[in-house]
Amino acid sequence: MPDVRRIDQPPEPPDRESGGHKGTFGRVVVVAGSRGMSGAAALCGLGALRGGAGLVFVAIPDRIVETVASVEPALLTVPIPDDATGRFTASSLRPALDAISKADAVVLGPGIGQIDESRQFVRSVLDAFEGPLVLDADGLNAVASSGPPFDFGPGPRILTPHPGEFSRLTGRSIHDVQASRETSAIEFAKQTGAVVVLKGAGTVVTDGEQLFVNSTGNSGMGTGGTGDVLAGLLAALLGQGMSHFDAACFGAHLHGLAGDLSAAELTEPGMIATDLAWFLTRAWEVVLGEEG
Ligand SMILES: NC(=O)C1=CN([C@@H]2O[C@H](COP(=O)(O)OP(=O)(O)OC[C@H]3O[C@@H](n4cnc5c(N)ncnc54)[C@H](OP(=O)(O)O)[C@@H]3O)[C@@H](O)[C@H]2O)[C@@H](O)CC1
Ligand SMILES: Nc1ncnc2c1ncn2[C@@H]1O[C@H](COP(=O)(O)OP(=O)(O)O)[C@@H](O)[C@H]1O
Ligand SMILES: [Mg+2]
């Protein structure tokens, strides 16, 4: 891959202005969750909070608001009209667009499910939002279901597929994806103009011209919800002004480091996604200690 520049080190953390306040550090809006997957929204919100965002709003189906709010009082909840099963539907769109209208960064997709209405909802949010957006999980599945050529909407996009989601997007088997992680991710980034974060051991981050292969992380992170934490973390970094490629590289590094620090204290089998979000505090300590 002679035309791709390899990045060996993750970028520096974002500056945190000493006189800054919650209005300075980014307003993140997480559009996620459904009844049965309220945890995806909560974990994504926790990832954004521990990623340093000034304000984190979770715009979630009305039926799960109390559940998500009870996980973490620092989250602001925005109830979105839902269907009888607690999923986004056609009437969710206008309130969701209002919720993201002042966002510095948006996460779209974790835990929203894959019914036709939620797919259409994803399409409409993607088309409308011109700011930086992290598309994860069922957000990716919704776009994949429409088949190529893919349009991820007008603004900067970070796509965070695991190999199963990437397989749905590319039409290749998981085995093929895993056998060509770097080239497949580069090709997809070139085709779409998005930053691709192909997750799994050795997460690959590329914008089609630059390539970073993450070296932090461990198999303790193979537990439900760790990817949701990553999506929120990436949005927090975008909201603090990082470019989408730098946010993706730094975020993958920090997330894996939090996983390594969690495993060192709690063991790989014992750690869960909530711990990972908490251990972002320790990971920040390490990377901020390495600065200057
Ligand atoms: N608490 C909550 O509310 C949570 C809610 N969540 C929500 O659940 C929804 C479904 O998302 P999901 O990722 O669980 O299912 P899905 O897209 O079918 O992918 C699974 C398949 O992909 C593959 N695969 C994955 N990783 C791989 C790897 N590293 N390396 C290789 N293969 C890999 C693997 O394929 P296999 O190897 O089994 O053939 C596996 O079978 C979604 O909305 C999400 O946000 C979750 O976030 C959890 C916490
Ligand atoms: N063996 C591993 N080594 C390093 N990181 C891993 C490993 N297994 C999983 N991860 C990381 O854990 C996260 C899992 O994300 P994802 O599959 O979306 O989970 P979920 O949807 O349950 O939140 C990704 O960031 C992935 O890179
Ligand atoms: Mg996921």
GROMACS .gro file of C-alpha atoms and ligand atoms in nm:
model
  369
    1MET     CA    1   0.000   0.000   0.000
    2PRO     CA    2   0.252   0.259  -0.112
    3ASP     CA    3  -0.002   0.542  -0.135
    4VAL     CA    4  -0.113   0.508   0.230
    5ARG     CA    5   0.075   0.680   0.511
    6ARG     CA    6   0.115   0.467   0.823
    7ILE     CA    7   0.075   0.649   1.154
    8ASP     CA    8   0.278   0.480   1.427
    9GLN     CA    9   0.176   0.682   1.729
   10PRO     CA   10  -0.170   0.803   1.833
   11PRO     CA   11  -0.216   1.181   1.819
   12GLU     CA   12  -0.184   1.407   2.124
   13PRO     CA   13  -0.493   1.446   2.344
   14PRO     CA   14  -0.716   1.747   2.282
   15ASP     CA   15  -0.622   2.071   2.461
   16ARG     CA   16  -0.835   2.150   2.765
   17GLU     CA   17  -0.847   2.524   2.808
   18SER     CA   18  -0.800   2.616   3.176
   19GLY     CA   19  -1.080   2.873   3.169
   20GLY     CA   20  -1.309   2.643   2.974
   21HIS     CA   21  -1.655   2.539   3.085
   22LYS     CA   22  -1.921   2.288   2.985
   23GLY     CA   23  -2.010   2.503   2.688
   24THR     CA   24  -1.650   2.486   2.567
   25PHE     CA   25  -1.597   2.113   2.568
   26GLY     CA   26  -1.867   2.009   2.329
   27ARG     CA   27  -2.231   1.921   2.326
   28VAL     CA   28  -2.272   1.555   2.235
   29VAL     CA   29  -2.608   1.408   2.140
   30VAL     CA   30  -2.642   1.028   2.146
   31VAL     CA   31  -2.932   0.896   1.937
   32ALA     CA   32  -2.956   0.536   2.050
   33GLY     CA   33  -3.140   0.265   2.238
   34SER     CA   34  -3.469   0.079   2.233
   35ARG     CA   35  -3.665  -0.125   2.483
   36GLY     CA   36  -3.437  -0.425   2.553
   37MET     CA   37  -3.125  -0.228   2.455
   38SER     CA   38  -3.145   0.071   2.686
   39GLY     CA   39  -2.794  -0.024   2.804
   40ALA     CA   40  -2.646   0.062   2.464
   41ALA     CA   41  -2.766   0.422   2.501
   42ALA     CA   42  -2.651   0.446   2.862
   43LEU     CA   43  -2.305   0.303   2.789
   44CYS     CA   44  -2.264   0.528   2.489
   45GLY     CA   45  -2.357   0.828   2.704
   46LEU     CA   46  -2.108   0.717   2.972
   47GLY     CA   47  -1.835   0.689   2.707
   48ALA     CA   48  -1.908   1.047   2.599
   49LEU     CA   49  -1.906   1.178   2.956
   50ARG     CA   50  -1.578   1.001   3.041
   51GLY     CA   51  -1.439   1.119   2.709
   52GLY     CA   52  -1.452   1.476   2.835
   53ALA     CA   53  -1.765   1.615   2.668
   54GLY     CA   54  -1.912   1.929   2.827
   55LEU     CA   55  -2.273   1.815   2.799
   56VAL     CA   56  -2.409   1.478   2.695
   57PHE     CA   57  -2.769   1.442   2.583
   58VAL     CA   58  -2.917   1.101   2.517
   59ALA     CA   59  -3.207   1.131   2.272
   60ILE     CA   60  -3.383   0.801   2.334
   61PRO     CA   61  -3.722   0.633   2.293
   62ASP     CA   62  -3.962   0.770   2.553
   63ARG     CA   63  -4.025   0.426   2.703
   64ILE     CA   64  -3.663   0.387   2.818
   65VAL     CA   65  -3.598   0.736   2.953
   66GLU     CA   66  -3.630   0.649   3.323
   67THR     CA   67  -3.414   0.341   3.283
   68VAL     CA   68  -3.131   0.528   3.113
   69ALA     CA   69  -3.157   0.831   3.344
   70SER     CA   70  -3.122   0.604   3.646
   71VAL     CA   71  -2.788   0.471   3.523
   72GLU     CA   72  -2.613   0.807   3.538
   73PRO     CA   73  -2.753   1.139   3.659
   74ALA     CA   74  -2.492   1.339   3.467
   75LEU     CA   75  -2.670   1.240   3.144
   76LEU     CA   76  -2.937   1.474   3.008
   77THR     CA   77  -3.225   1.274   2.866
   78VAL     CA   78  -3.436   1.383   2.569
   79PRO     CA   79  -3.752   1.170   2.539
   80ILE     CA   80  -3.828   1.092   2.176
   81PRO     CA   81  -4.177   0.969   2.075
   82ASP     CA   82  -4.157   0.595   2.008
   83ASP     CA   83  -4.375   0.305   1.899
   84ALA     CA   84  -4.550   0.065   2.137
   85THR     CA   85  -4.238  -0.156   2.148
   86GLY     CA   86  -4.007   0.127   2.253
   87ARG     CA   87  -3.840   0.183   1.917
   88PHE     CA   88  -3.785   0.490   1.701
   89THR     CA   89  -4.055   0.537   1.440
   90ALA     CA   90  -4.171   0.796   1.185
   91SER     CA   91  -4.296   1.034   1.456
   92SER     CA   92  -3.950   1.025   1.619
   93LEU     CA   93  -3.784   1.212   1.337
   94ARG     CA   94  -3.883   1.575   1.398
   95PRO     CA   95  -3.802   1.567   1.775
   96ALA     CA   96  -3.474   1.387   1.706
   97LEU     CA   97  -3.373   1.649   1.448
   98ASP     CA   98  -3.454   1.921   1.703
   99ALA     CA   99  -3.239   1.740   1.961
  100ILE     CA  100  -2.935   1.726   1.731
  101SER     CA  101  -2.975   2.074   1.585
  102LYS     CA  102  -2.728   2.230   1.832
  103ALA     CA  103  -2.498   1.929   1.867
  104ASP     CA  104  -2.123   1.959   1.818
  105ALA     CA  105  -2.112   1.583   1.760
  106VAL     CA  106  -2.370   1.306   1.727
  107VAL     CA  107  -2.365   0.930   1.779
  108LEU     CA  108  -2.628   0.742   1.581
  109GLY     CA  109  -2.717   0.376   1.600
  110PRO     CA  110  -2.628   0.173   1.911
  111GLY     CA  111  -2.917  -0.045   2.019
  112ILE     CA  112  -3.187   0.105   1.798
  113GLY     CA  113  -3.283  -0.225   1.634
  114GLN     CA  114  -3.347  -0.309   1.273
  115ILE     CA  115  -3.714  -0.267   1.195
  116ASP     CA  116  -3.804  -0.078   0.874
  117GLU     CA  117  -3.912   0.237   1.061
  118SER     CA  118  -3.585   0.261   1.252
  119ARG     CA  119  -3.389   0.211   0.928
  120GLN     CA  120  -3.582   0.495   0.767
  121PHE     CA  121  -3.522   0.705   1.079
  122VAL     CA  122  -3.145   0.647   1.049
  123ARG     CA  123  -3.152   0.745   0.681
  124SER     CA  124  -3.334   1.070   0.753
  125VAL     CA  125  -3.107   1.168   1.046
  126LEU     CA  126  -2.797   1.097   0.836
  127ASP     CA  127  -2.927   1.308   0.548
  128ALA     CA  128  -3.015   1.599   0.777
  129PHE     CA  129  -2.711   1.634   1.005
  130GLU     CA  130  -2.422   1.828   0.856
  131GLY     CA  131  -2.192   1.815   1.159
  132PRO     CA  132  -1.955   1.538   1.274
  133LEU     CA  133  -2.129   1.208   1.338
  134VAL     CA  134  -2.026   0.863   1.462
  135LEU     CA  135  -2.232   0.589   1.296
  136ASP     CA  136  -2.235   0.259   1.485
  137ALA     CA  137  -2.417  -0.072   1.514
  138ASP     CA  138  -2.776  -0.058   1.381
  139GLY     CA  139  -2.698   0.277   1.220
  140LEU     CA  140  -2.448   0.090   1.002
  141ASN     CA  141  -2.687  -0.201   0.956
  142ALA     CA  142  -2.958   0.038   0.835
  143VAL     CA  143  -2.731   0.181   0.565
  144ALA     CA  144  -2.605  -0.167   0.473
  145SER     CA  145  -2.963  -0.287   0.421
  146SER     CA  146  -3.011  -0.039   0.136
  147GLY     CA  147  -2.712  -0.180  -0.057
  148PRO     CA  148  -2.435   0.011  -0.236
  149PRO     CA  149  -2.352   0.279  -0.341
  150PHE     CA  150  -2.352   0.410   0.016
  151ASP     CA  151  -2.424   0.765   0.117
  152PHE     CA  152  -2.345   0.855   0.476
  153GLY     CA  153  -2.476   1.209   0.451
  154PRO     CA  154  -2.328   1.557   0.427
  155GLY     CA  155  -2.087   1.596   0.725
  156PRO     CA  156  -1.767   1.433   0.856
  157ARG     CA  157  -1.842   1.072   0.945
  158ILE     CA  158  -1.670   0.810   1.157
  159LEU     CA  159  -1.798   0.457   1.091
  160THR     CA  160  -1.729   0.206   1.369
  161PRO     CA  161  -1.814  -0.142   1.237
  162HIS     CA  162  -1.710  -0.465   1.402
  163PRO     CA  163  -1.623  -0.735   1.148
  164GLY     CA  164  -1.985  -0.859   1.137
  165GLU     CA  165  -2.119  -0.512   1.058
  166PHE     CA  166  -1.839  -0.452   0.806
  167SER     CA  167  -1.930  -0.780   0.639
  168ARG     CA  168  -2.290  -0.655   0.597
  169LEU     CA  169  -2.164  -0.327   0.447
  170THR     CA  170  -1.920  -0.483   0.203
  171GLY     CA  171  -2.100  -0.804   0.116
  172ARG     CA  172  -1.784  -0.999   0.202
  173SER     CA  173  -1.775  -1.283   0.452
  174ILE     CA  174  -1.640  -1.214   0.801
  175HIS     CA  175  -1.355  -1.450   0.715
  176ASP     CA  176  -1.261  -1.242   0.409
  177VAL     CA  177  -1.289  -0.919   0.605
  178GLN     CA  178  -1.058  -1.053   0.874
  179ALA     CA  179  -0.809  -1.176   0.615
  180SER     CA  180  -0.777  -0.829   0.460
  181ARG     CA  181  -0.859  -0.587   0.741
  182GLU     CA  182  -0.630  -0.305   0.634
  183THR     CA  183  -0.695  -0.312   0.260
  184SER     CA  184  -1.072  -0.360   0.301
  185ALA     CA  185  -1.099  -0.068   0.542
  186ILE     CA  186  -0.885   0.158   0.321
  187GLU     CA  187  -1.090   0.073   0.015
  188PHE     CA  188  -1.418   0.143   0.195
  189ALA     CA  189  -1.288   0.474   0.332
  190LYS     CA  190  -1.176   0.581  -0.016
  191GLN     CA  191  -1.515   0.487  -0.163
  192THR     CA  192  -1.722   0.668   0.099
  193GLY     CA  193  -1.505   0.957   0.222
  194ALA     CA  194  -1.565   0.846   0.580
  195VAL     CA  195  -1.313   0.755   0.848
  196VAL     CA  196  -1.343   0.380   0.903
  197VAL     CA  197  -1.272   0.222   1.242
  198LEU     CA  198  -1.273  -0.153   1.180
  199LYS     CA  199  -1.291  -0.291   1.533
  200GLY     CA  200  -1.160  -0.611   1.688
  201ALA     CA  201  -0.808  -0.707   1.803
  202GLY     CA  202  -0.580  -0.456   1.629
  203THR     CA  203  -0.850  -0.201   1.540
  204VAL     CA  204  -0.776  -0.045   1.200
  205VAL     CA  205  -0.838   0.328   1.157
  206THR     CA  206  -0.817   0.487   0.813
  207ASP     CA  207  -0.941   0.779   0.608
  208GLY     CA  208  -0.822   0.611   0.289
  209GLU     CA  209  -0.492   0.801   0.288
  210GLN     CA  210  -0.361   0.740   0.639
  211LEU     CA  211  -0.363   0.420   0.840
  212PHE     CA  212  -0.332   0.358   1.213
  213VAL     CA  213  -0.342   0.010   1.363
  214ASN     CA  214  -0.419   0.023   1.732
  215SER     CA  215  -0.204  -0.178   1.970
  216THR     CA  216  -0.396  -0.139   2.296
  217GLY     CA  217  -0.683  -0.359   2.413
  218ASN     CA  218  -0.738  -0.723   2.500
  219SER     CA  219  -0.994  -1.000   2.476
  220GLY     CA  220  -1.154  -0.890   2.803
  221MET     CA  221  -1.315  -0.625   2.581
  222GLY     CA  222  -1.511  -0.898   2.406
  223THR     CA  223  -1.812  -0.829   2.630
  224GLY     CA  224  -2.140  -0.658   2.534
  225GLY     CA  225  -2.136  -0.279   2.533
  226THR     CA  226  -1.765  -0.198   2.498
  227GLY     CA  227  -1.824  -0.076   2.140
  228ASP     CA  228  -2.105   0.149   2.263
  229VAL     CA  229  -1.858   0.311   2.504
  230LEU     CA  230  -1.618   0.368   2.212
  231ALA     CA  231  -1.883   0.538   1.999
  232GLY     CA  232  -1.962   0.784   2.279
  233LEU     CA  233  -1.592   0.845   2.346
  234LEU     CA  234  -1.527   0.927   1.979
  235ALA     CA  235  -1.812   1.179   1.974
  236ALA     CA  236  -1.672   1.345   2.286
  237LEU     CA  237  -1.334   1.385   2.114
  238LEU     CA  238  -1.502   1.529   1.803
  239GLY     CA  239  -1.692   1.770   2.028
  240GLN     CA  240  -1.361   1.884   2.175
  241GLY     CA  241  -1.247   1.987   1.830
  242MET     CA  242  -1.036   1.694   1.712
  243SER     CA  243  -1.050   1.610   1.342
  244HIS     CA  244  -1.242   1.293   1.265
  245PHE     CA  245  -0.927   1.095   1.178
  246ASP     CA  246  -0.736   1.212   1.488
  247ALA     CA  247  -1.039   1.150   1.712
  248ALA     CA  248  -1.071   0.797   1.576
  249CYS     CA  249  -0.700   0.713   1.628
  250PHE     CA  250  -0.672   0.871   1.971
  251GLY     CA  251  -1.008   0.730   2.079
  252ALA     CA  252  -0.921   0.375   1.973
  253HIS     CA  253  -0.593   0.403   2.164
  254LEU     CA  254  -0.753   0.546   2.481
  255HIS     CA  255  -1.038   0.293   2.473
  256GLY     CA  256  -0.798  -0.001   2.443
  257LEU     CA  257  -0.579   0.141   2.717
  258ALA     CA  258  -0.884   0.165   2.945
  259GLY     CA  259  -0.949  -0.200   2.857
  260ASP     CA  260  -0.593  -0.295   2.951
  261LEU     CA  261  -0.611  -0.106   3.281
  262SER     CA  262  -0.952  -0.264   3.359
  263ALA     CA  263  -0.819  -0.611   3.288
  264ALA     CA  264  -0.510  -0.553   3.502
  265GLU     CA  265  -0.732  -0.473   3.799
  266LEU     CA  266  -1.047  -0.675   3.735
  267THR     CA  267  -0.921  -0.958   3.505
  268GLU     CA  268  -1.019  -1.012   3.139
  269PRO     CA  269  -1.314  -1.241   3.215
  270GLY     CA  270  -1.431  -1.028   3.506
  271MET     CA  271  -1.439  -0.685   3.344
  272ILE     CA  272  -1.757  -0.546   3.187
  273ALA     CA  273  -1.836  -0.246   2.968
  274THR     CA  274  -1.936  -0.025   3.261
  275ASP     CA  275  -1.590  -0.083   3.412
  276LEU     CA  276  -1.432   0.009   3.082
  277ALA     CA  277  -1.611   0.345   3.084
  278TRP     CA  278  -1.491   0.406   3.438
  279PHE     CA  279  -1.134   0.303   3.356
  280LEU     CA  280  -1.123   0.575   3.090
  281THR     CA  281  -1.033   0.795   3.389
  282ARG     CA  282  -0.715   0.591   3.442
  283ALA     CA  283  -0.639   0.588   3.073
  284TRP     CA  284  -0.661   0.969   3.064
  285GLU     CA  285  -0.422   0.977   3.359
  286VAL     CA  286  -0.168   0.777   3.157
  287VAL     CA  287  -0.194   0.976   2.834
  288LEU     CA  288  -0.203   1.315   3.007
  289GLY     CA  289   0.099   1.209   3.217
  290GLU     CA  290   0.288   1.127   2.896
  291GLU     CA  291   0.233   1.479   2.761
  292GLY     CA  292   0.509   1.743   2.759
  293LIG     N1  293  -2.651  -0.358   2.665
  293LIG     C1  294  -2.699  -0.334   2.543
  293LIG     O1  295  -2.807  -0.277   2.526
  293LIG     C2  296  -2.621  -0.377   2.424
  293LIG     C3  297  -2.675  -0.363   2.298
  293LIG     N2  298  -2.605  -0.393   2.186
  293LIG     C4  299  -2.673  -0.376   2.059
  293LIG     O2  300  -2.710  -0.504   2.012
  293LIG     C5  301  -2.739  -0.494   1.872
  293LIG     C6  302  -2.673  -0.608   1.800
  293LIG     O3  303  -2.531  -0.588   1.796
  293LIG     P1  304  -2.429  -0.709   1.806
  293LIG     O4  305  -2.296  -0.652   1.775
  293LIG     O5  306  -2.443  -0.775   1.940
  293LIG     O6  307  -2.477  -0.813   1.698
  293LIG     P2  308  -2.443  -0.830   1.545
  293LIG     O7  309  -2.441  -0.699   1.472
  293LIG     O8  310  -2.530  -0.935   1.491
  293LIG     O9  311  -2.290  -0.880   1.543
  293LIG     C7  312  -2.250  -1.000   1.601
  293LIG     C8  313  -2.174  -1.081   1.500
  293LIG    O10  314  -2.066  -1.007   1.443
  293LIG     C9  315  -1.949  -1.083   1.438
  293LIG     N3  316  -1.840  -1.018   1.512
  293LIG    C10  317  -1.852  -0.920   1.604
  293LIG     N4  318  -1.732  -0.885   1.652
  293LIG    C11  319  -1.642  -0.961   1.587
  293LIG    C12  320  -1.501  -0.970   1.592
  293LIG     N5  321  -1.426  -0.891   1.673
  293LIG     N6  322  -1.441  -1.060   1.513
  293LIG    C13  323  -1.514  -1.137   1.430
  293LIG     N7  324  -1.649  -1.133   1.421
  293LIG    C14  325  -1.711  -1.045   1.499
  293LIG    C15  326  -1.981  -1.217   1.502
  293LIG    O11  327  -1.996  -1.312   1.401
  293LIG     P3  328  -1.963  -1.468   1.426
  293LIG    O12  329  -1.817  -1.475   1.458
  293LIG    O13  330  -2.048  -1.509   1.541
  293LIG    O14  331  -1.998  -1.531   1.297
  293LIG    C16  332  -2.113  -1.196   1.573
  293LIG    O15  333  -2.202  -1.305   1.560
  293LIG    C17  334  -2.685  -0.357   1.828
  293LIG    O16  335  -2.791  -0.266   1.823
  293LIG    C18  336  -2.595  -0.319   1.942
  293LIG    O17  337  -2.575  -0.178   1.953
  293LIG    C19  338  -2.466  -0.433   2.193
  293LIG    O18  339  -2.394  -0.312   2.178
  293LIG    C20  340  -2.433  -0.503   2.323
  293LIG    C21  341  -2.483  -0.430   2.444
  294LIG     N1  342  -0.967  -0.941   2.143
  294LIG     C1  343  -0.981  -0.808   2.143
  294LIG     N2  344  -0.872  -0.727   2.149
  294LIG     C2  345  -0.886  -0.594   2.150
  294LIG     N3  346  -1.004  -0.529   2.143
  294LIG     C3  347  -1.115  -0.604   2.136
  294LIG     C4  348  -1.111  -0.746   2.136
  294LIG     N4  349  -1.238  -0.792   2.128
  294LIG     C5  350  -1.319  -0.684   2.123
  294LIG     N5  351  -1.245  -0.570   2.128
  294LIG     C6  352  -1.295  -0.432   2.122
  294LIG     O1  353  -1.420  -0.425   2.194
  294LIG     C7  354  -1.513  -0.343   2.122
  294LIG     C8  355  -1.634  -0.428   2.084
  294LIG     O2  356  -1.723  -0.352   2.008
  294LIG     P1  357  -1.861  -0.414   1.955
  294LIG     O3  358  -1.834  -0.542   1.888
  294LIG     O4  359  -1.930  -0.307   1.880
  294LIG     O5  360  -1.936  -0.444   2.093
  294LIG     P2  361  -2.080  -0.399   2.147
  294LIG     O6  362  -2.169  -0.379   2.027
  294LIG     O7  363  -2.123  -0.515   2.231
  294LIG     O8  364  -2.063  -0.275   2.225
  294LIG     C9  365  -1.438  -0.288   2.003
  294LIG     O9  366  -1.380  -0.162   2.034
  294LIG    C10  367  -1.330  -0.392   1.980
  294LIG    O10  368  -1.216  -0.342   1.912
  295MG      MG  369  -2.134  -0.262   1.869
   0.00000   0.00000   0.00000
